[in-house]
Amino acid sequence: MARASHGSVLDDLGVRIASGEVAAGSVLTLAQLEEHYEVSRTVIREAVRVLEAKQMLVSRRRVGVTVQQPELWSNLDAQLIRWRLDGPQADQQIVALTELRLAIEPTAARLMARHADPLERAQLLQLAEQLQRLGDAGQGDSDEYLDADIEFHNLILTASRNPLFSSIKETVAEMLTGRHSHGQTPANPFEDALANHVAAARMIADGDEDAAEAATRRYVEAVLSEVAVD
C-alpha cells in the first residue's frame, strides 16, 4: 500500500482488528507490519502501543504482537467504537450501544431530576424543544439535529452527578454519530422516541424522578426497536 502516516496506520490496523479481518489469536510481527504499511519501525511501534493500551494487542518477546480476544478490549473506548462502526458489523455495534444506554440512561434521568440545577433543567427543555422542532420539520437526519441530540444526552449523563455515567458521554456520542453517518437516523424521527425525549425533559425539569425514568426508558426502547438487527 501507499506510504502511510502514524494516524492512517493506526486507523487501518484498528479497523482490520475490530472488524475481525485480523482475527483474535493472530500473531503479527513489527517487521511484517513495517513491510505492509511501508513506514518506519517507529511509526509501527507507535500504532502498536496505542492498540496495546486499548487491550487489543499484547506484545510477547520472541513471539510478536498477538490480537487479544474481543471481550478483553477497552470496548467503551470511543476510537474503538468508531472503528467498529466503520466495519461490517456496524449494525450490531449500534444495537449493543443502545442496549448499554437502556441500562444506564433511565437511571441517569432519575438522578438528573433529583440533582440538576435550574439552569441545567432549562437547558434540557430547550434542547428537547429544538429536537421536536427539527424532527417536525423533517430534519432529523441533519447535523443540527445530531448536535442537539448529543448535547441532550450528554447533559443527562453529566447532570446525574454520577461520574461513572458521565464517563460514557463519548461512547454515546459515537453511537449517535455512527447512526447519523450510516444513514440510520430518519429525517422524520420515530414519534414515540421524539415525544418521550420531550416528556423526559419536562419530567426532569419538574423533578419527577419516576416519570423521568419511565419516559427515558420509553425513548431508548423506541430507538432500540428501530435499530434492532434480525
mmCIF file of C-alpha atoms in Angstrom, residues 17-179:
data_model
loop_
_atom_site.group_PDB
_atom_site.id
_atom_site.type_symbol
_atom_site.label_atom_id
_atom_site.label_comp_id
_atom_site.label_asym_id
_atom_site.label_seq_id
_atom_site.Cartn_x
_atom_site.Cartn_y
_atom_site.Cartn_z
ATOM 1 C CA ILE A 17 -8.741 -5.906 14.002
ATOM 2 C CA ALA A 18 -12.082 -4.500 15.177
ATOM 3 C CA SER A 19 -13.870 -5.984 12.150
ATOM 4 C CA GLY A 20 -12.294 -9.418 12.616
ATOM 5 C CA GLU A 21 -10.329 -9.252 9.370
ATOM 6 C CA VAL A 22 -7.268 -9.768 11.572
ATOM 7 C CA ALA A 23 -8.727 -12.360 13.895
ATOM 8 C CA ALA A 24 -8.223 -12.822 17.605
ATOM 9 C CA GLY A 25 -5.191 -15.027 18.191
ATOM 10 C CA SER A 26 -3.397 -13.768 15.091
ATOM 11 C CA VAL A 27 0.290 -13.075 15.662
ATOM 12 C CA LEU A 28 1.839 -10.096 13.900
ATOM 13 C CA THR A 29 5.458 -9.032 13.828
ATOM 14 C CA LEU A 30 6.740 -5.483 13.653
ATOM 15 C CA ALA A 31 8.712 -6.430 10.536
ATOM 16 C CA GLN A 32 5.560 -7.688 8.780
ATOM 17 C CA LEU A 33 3.652 -4.530 9.673
ATOM 18 C CA GLU A 34 6.546 -2.338 8.616
ATOM 19 C CA GLU A 35 6.643 -4.043 5.216
ATOM 20 C CA HIS A 36 2.865 -3.994 4.774
ATOM 21 C CA TYR A 37 2.432 -0.303 5.551
ATOM 22 C CA GLU A 38 5.775 0.866 4.121
ATOM 23 C CA VAL A 39 6.529 3.007 7.144
ATOM 24 C CA SER A 40 9.324 3.192 9.685
ATOM 25 C CA ARG A 41 9.586 0.880 12.669
ATOM 26 C CA THR A 42 8.931 3.916 14.881
ATOM 27 C CA VAL A 43 5.527 4.522 13.267
ATOM 28 C CA ILE A 44 4.601 0.860 13.678
ATOM 29 C CA ARG A 45 5.663 0.873 17.328
ATOM 30 C CA GLU A 46 3.528 3.954 17.998
ATOM 31 C CA ALA A 47 0.449 2.344 16.438
ATOM 32 C CA VAL A 48 1.023 -0.921 18.310
ATOM 33 C CA ARG A 49 1.462 0.986 21.572
ATOM 34 C CA VAL A 50 -1.954 2.634 21.140
ATOM 35 C CA LEU A 51 -3.608 -0.701 20.346
ATOM 36 C CA GLU A 52 -1.946 -2.284 23.368
ATOM 37 C CA ALA A 53 -3.348 0.499 25.544
ATOM 38 C CA LYS A 54 -6.803 -0.430 24.259
ATOM 39 C CA GLN A 55 -6.071 -4.092 25.166
ATOM 40 C CA MET A 56 -6.467 -5.109 21.518
ATOM 41 C CA LEU A 57 -2.880 -6.314 21.190
ATOM 42 C CA VAL A 58 -0.378 -7.812 23.593
ATOM 43 C CA SER A 59 3.354 -7.998 22.899
ATOM 44 C CA ARG A 60 5.443 -11.007 23.799
ATOM 45 C CA ARG A 61 9.200 -11.256 23.407
ATOM 46 C CA ARG A 62 10.357 -13.567 20.624
ATOM 47 C CA VAL A 63 6.728 -14.002 19.533
ATOM 48 C CA GLY A 64 5.435 -10.657 18.267
ATOM 49 C CA VAL A 65 2.140 -8.951 18.931
ATOM 50 C CA THR A 66 -0.958 -11.081 19.411
ATOM 51 C CA VAL A 67 -4.532 -9.952 18.801
ATOM 52 C CA GLN A 68 -6.475 -10.308 22.051
ATOM 53 C CA GLN A 69 -9.971 -11.759 22.378
ATOM 54 C CA PRO A 70 -12.622 -9.005 21.884
ATOM 55 C CA GLU A 71 -14.002 -9.387 25.417
ATOM 56 C CA LEU A 72 -10.621 -8.158 26.724
ATOM 57 C CA TRP A 73 -10.643 -4.958 24.664
ATOM 58 C CA SER A 74 -11.462 -1.497 26.035
ATOM 59 C CA ASN A 75 -14.891 -1.775 24.471
ATOM 60 C CA LEU A 76 -16.160 1.628 25.649
ATOM 61 C CA ASP A 77 -13.221 3.421 24.040
ATOM 62 C CA ALA A 78 -14.594 5.994 21.590
ATOM 63 C CA GLN A 79 -11.968 5.310 18.925
ATOM 64 C CA LEU A 80 -12.574 1.559 19.077
ATOM 65 C CA ILE A 81 -16.312 2.166 18.748
ATOM 66 C CA ARG A 82 -15.644 4.326 15.699
ATOM 67 C CA TRP A 83 -13.538 1.560 14.145
ATOM 68 C CA ARG A 84 -16.296 -0.973 14.726
ATOM 69 C CA LEU A 85 -18.836 1.385 13.183
ATOM 70 C CA ASP A 86 -16.595 1.598 10.121
ATOM 71 C CA GLY A 87 -16.639 -2.193 9.743
ATOM 72 C CA PRO A 88 -19.140 -4.797 8.516
ATOM 73 C CA GLN A 89 -20.704 -5.254 11.975
ATOM 74 C CA ALA A 90 -21.753 -1.628 12.432
ATOM 75 C CA ASP A 91 -25.424 -2.549 12.906
ATOM 76 C CA GLN A 92 -24.631 -4.981 15.725
ATOM 77 C CA GLN A 93 -22.429 -2.377 17.385
ATOM 78 C CA ILE A 94 -25.221 0.205 17.317
ATOM 79 C CA VAL A 95 -27.599 -2.321 18.901
ATOM 80 C CA ALA A 96 -25.083 -3.166 21.632
ATOM 81 C CA LEU A 97 -24.527 0.517 22.416
ATOM 82 C CA THR A 98 -28.270 1.180 22.517
ATOM 83 C CA GLU A 99 -28.678 -1.707 24.956
ATOM 84 C CA LEU A 100 -25.991 -0.077 27.097
ATOM 85 C CA ARG A 101 -27.934 3.179 27.014
ATOM 86 C CA LEU A 102 -31.075 1.324 28.085
ATOM 87 C CA ALA A 103 -29.224 0.016 31.120
ATOM 88 C CA ILE A 104 -27.867 3.437 32.157
ATOM 89 C CA GLU A 105 -29.789 6.389 30.748
ATOM 90 C CA PRO A 106 -33.127 5.921 32.569
ATOM 91 C CA THR A 107 -31.308 5.900 35.908
ATOM 92 C CA ALA A 108 -29.259 8.915 34.837
ATOM 93 C CA ALA A 109 -32.520 10.749 34.063
ATOM 94 C CA ARG A 110 -33.867 9.884 37.512
ATOM 95 C CA LEU A 111 -30.697 11.254 39.102
ATOM 96 C CA MET A 112 -30.780 14.392 36.977
ATOM 97 C CA ALA A 113 -34.360 15.006 38.117
ATOM 98 C CA ARG A 114 -33.044 14.802 41.676
ATOM 99 C CA HIS A 115 -29.776 16.720 41.378
ATOM 100 C CA ALA A 116 -29.848 19.138 38.427
ATOM 101 C CA ASP A 117 -29.709 22.873 38.990
ATOM 102 C CA PRO A 118 -32.300 25.215 37.424
ATOM 103 C CA LEU A 119 -30.015 26.174 34.535
ATOM 104 C CA GLU A 120 -29.463 22.539 33.562
ATOM 105 C CA ARG A 121 -33.194 21.810 33.705
ATOM 106 C CA ALA A 122 -33.942 24.812 31.486
ATOM 107 C CA GLN A 123 -31.178 23.834 29.056
ATOM 108 C CA LEU A 124 -32.551 20.302 28.729
ATOM 109 C CA LEU A 125 -36.022 21.664 27.957
ATOM 110 C CA GLN A 126 -34.553 23.939 25.285
ATOM 111 C CA LEU A 127 -32.710 21.040 23.678
ATOM 112 C CA ALA A 128 -35.863 18.889 23.723
ATOM 113 C CA GLU A 129 -37.815 21.702 22.064
ATOM 114 C CA GLN A 130 -35.076 22.040 19.438
ATOM 115 C CA LEU A 131 -35.217 18.307 18.715
ATOM 116 C CA GLN A 132 -39.004 18.493 18.444
ATOM 117 C CA ARG A 133 -38.827 21.465 16.066
ATOM 118 C CA LEU A 134 -36.223 19.846 13.819
ATOM 119 C CA GLY A 135 -37.999 16.491 13.870
ATOM 120 C CA ASP A 136 -41.332 18.071 12.955
ATOM 121 C CA ALA A 137 -39.597 19.856 10.079
ATOM 122 C CA GLY A 138 -38.220 16.576 8.689
ATOM 123 C CA GLN A 139 -34.651 17.445 9.667
ATOM 124 C CA GLY A 140 -33.982 14.522 11.974
ATOM 125 C CA ASP A 141 -31.096 13.488 9.746
ATOM 126 C CA SER A 142 -29.431 16.923 9.831
ATOM 127 C CA ASP A 143 -26.158 17.838 11.503
ATOM 128 C CA GLU A 144 -28.055 20.337 13.634
ATOM 129 C CA TYR A 145 -30.301 17.580 14.980
ATOM 130 C CA LEU A 146 -27.277 15.367 15.675
ATOM 131 C CA ASP A 147 -25.509 18.142 17.606
ATOM 132 C CA ALA A 148 -28.599 18.840 19.711
ATOM 133 C CA ASP A 149 -29.194 15.123 20.318
ATOM 134 C CA ILE A 150 -25.629 14.598 21.545
ATOM 135 C CA GLU A 151 -25.865 17.646 23.799
ATOM 136 C CA PHE A 152 -29.221 16.422 25.187
ATOM 137 C CA HIS A 153 -27.895 13.011 26.187
ATOM 138 C CA ASN A 154 -24.567 14.348 27.428
ATOM 139 C CA LEU A 155 -26.419 16.744 29.713
ATOM 140 C CA ILE A 156 -28.483 13.947 31.251
ATOM 141 C CA LEU A 157 -25.362 11.885 31.923
ATOM 142 C CA THR A 158 -23.423 14.850 33.339
ATOM 143 C CA ALA A 159 -26.234 16.286 35.463
ATOM 144 C CA SER A 160 -26.859 12.876 37.033
ATOM 145 C CA ARG A 161 -23.839 13.785 39.162
ATOM 146 C CA ASN A 162 -22.601 10.211 38.779
ATOM 147 C CA PRO A 163 -19.069 10.404 37.348
ATOM 148 C CA LEU A 164 -19.295 6.842 36.012
ATOM 149 C CA PHE A 165 -22.357 7.764 33.962
ATOM 150 C CA SER A 166 -20.654 10.921 32.775
ATOM 151 C CA SER A 167 -17.664 8.876 31.612
ATOM 152 C CA ILE A 168 -19.693 7.237 28.819
ATOM 153 C CA LYS A 169 -20.591 10.543 27.134
ATOM 154 C CA GLU A 170 -18.101 9.958 24.320
ATOM 155 C CA THR A 171 -19.404 6.410 23.908
ATOM 156 C CA VAL A 172 -22.976 7.638 23.452
ATOM 157 C CA ALA A 173 -21.836 10.448 21.158
ATOM 158 C CA GLU A 174 -20.003 7.965 18.919
ATOM 159 C CA MET A 175 -23.119 5.782 18.726
ATOM 160 C CA LEU A 176 -25.323 8.727 17.756
ATOM 161 C CA THR A 177 -22.736 9.929 15.233
ATOM 162 C CA GLY A 178 -22.409 6.410 13.833
ATOM 163 C CA ARG A 179 -26.175 6.121 13.292
#
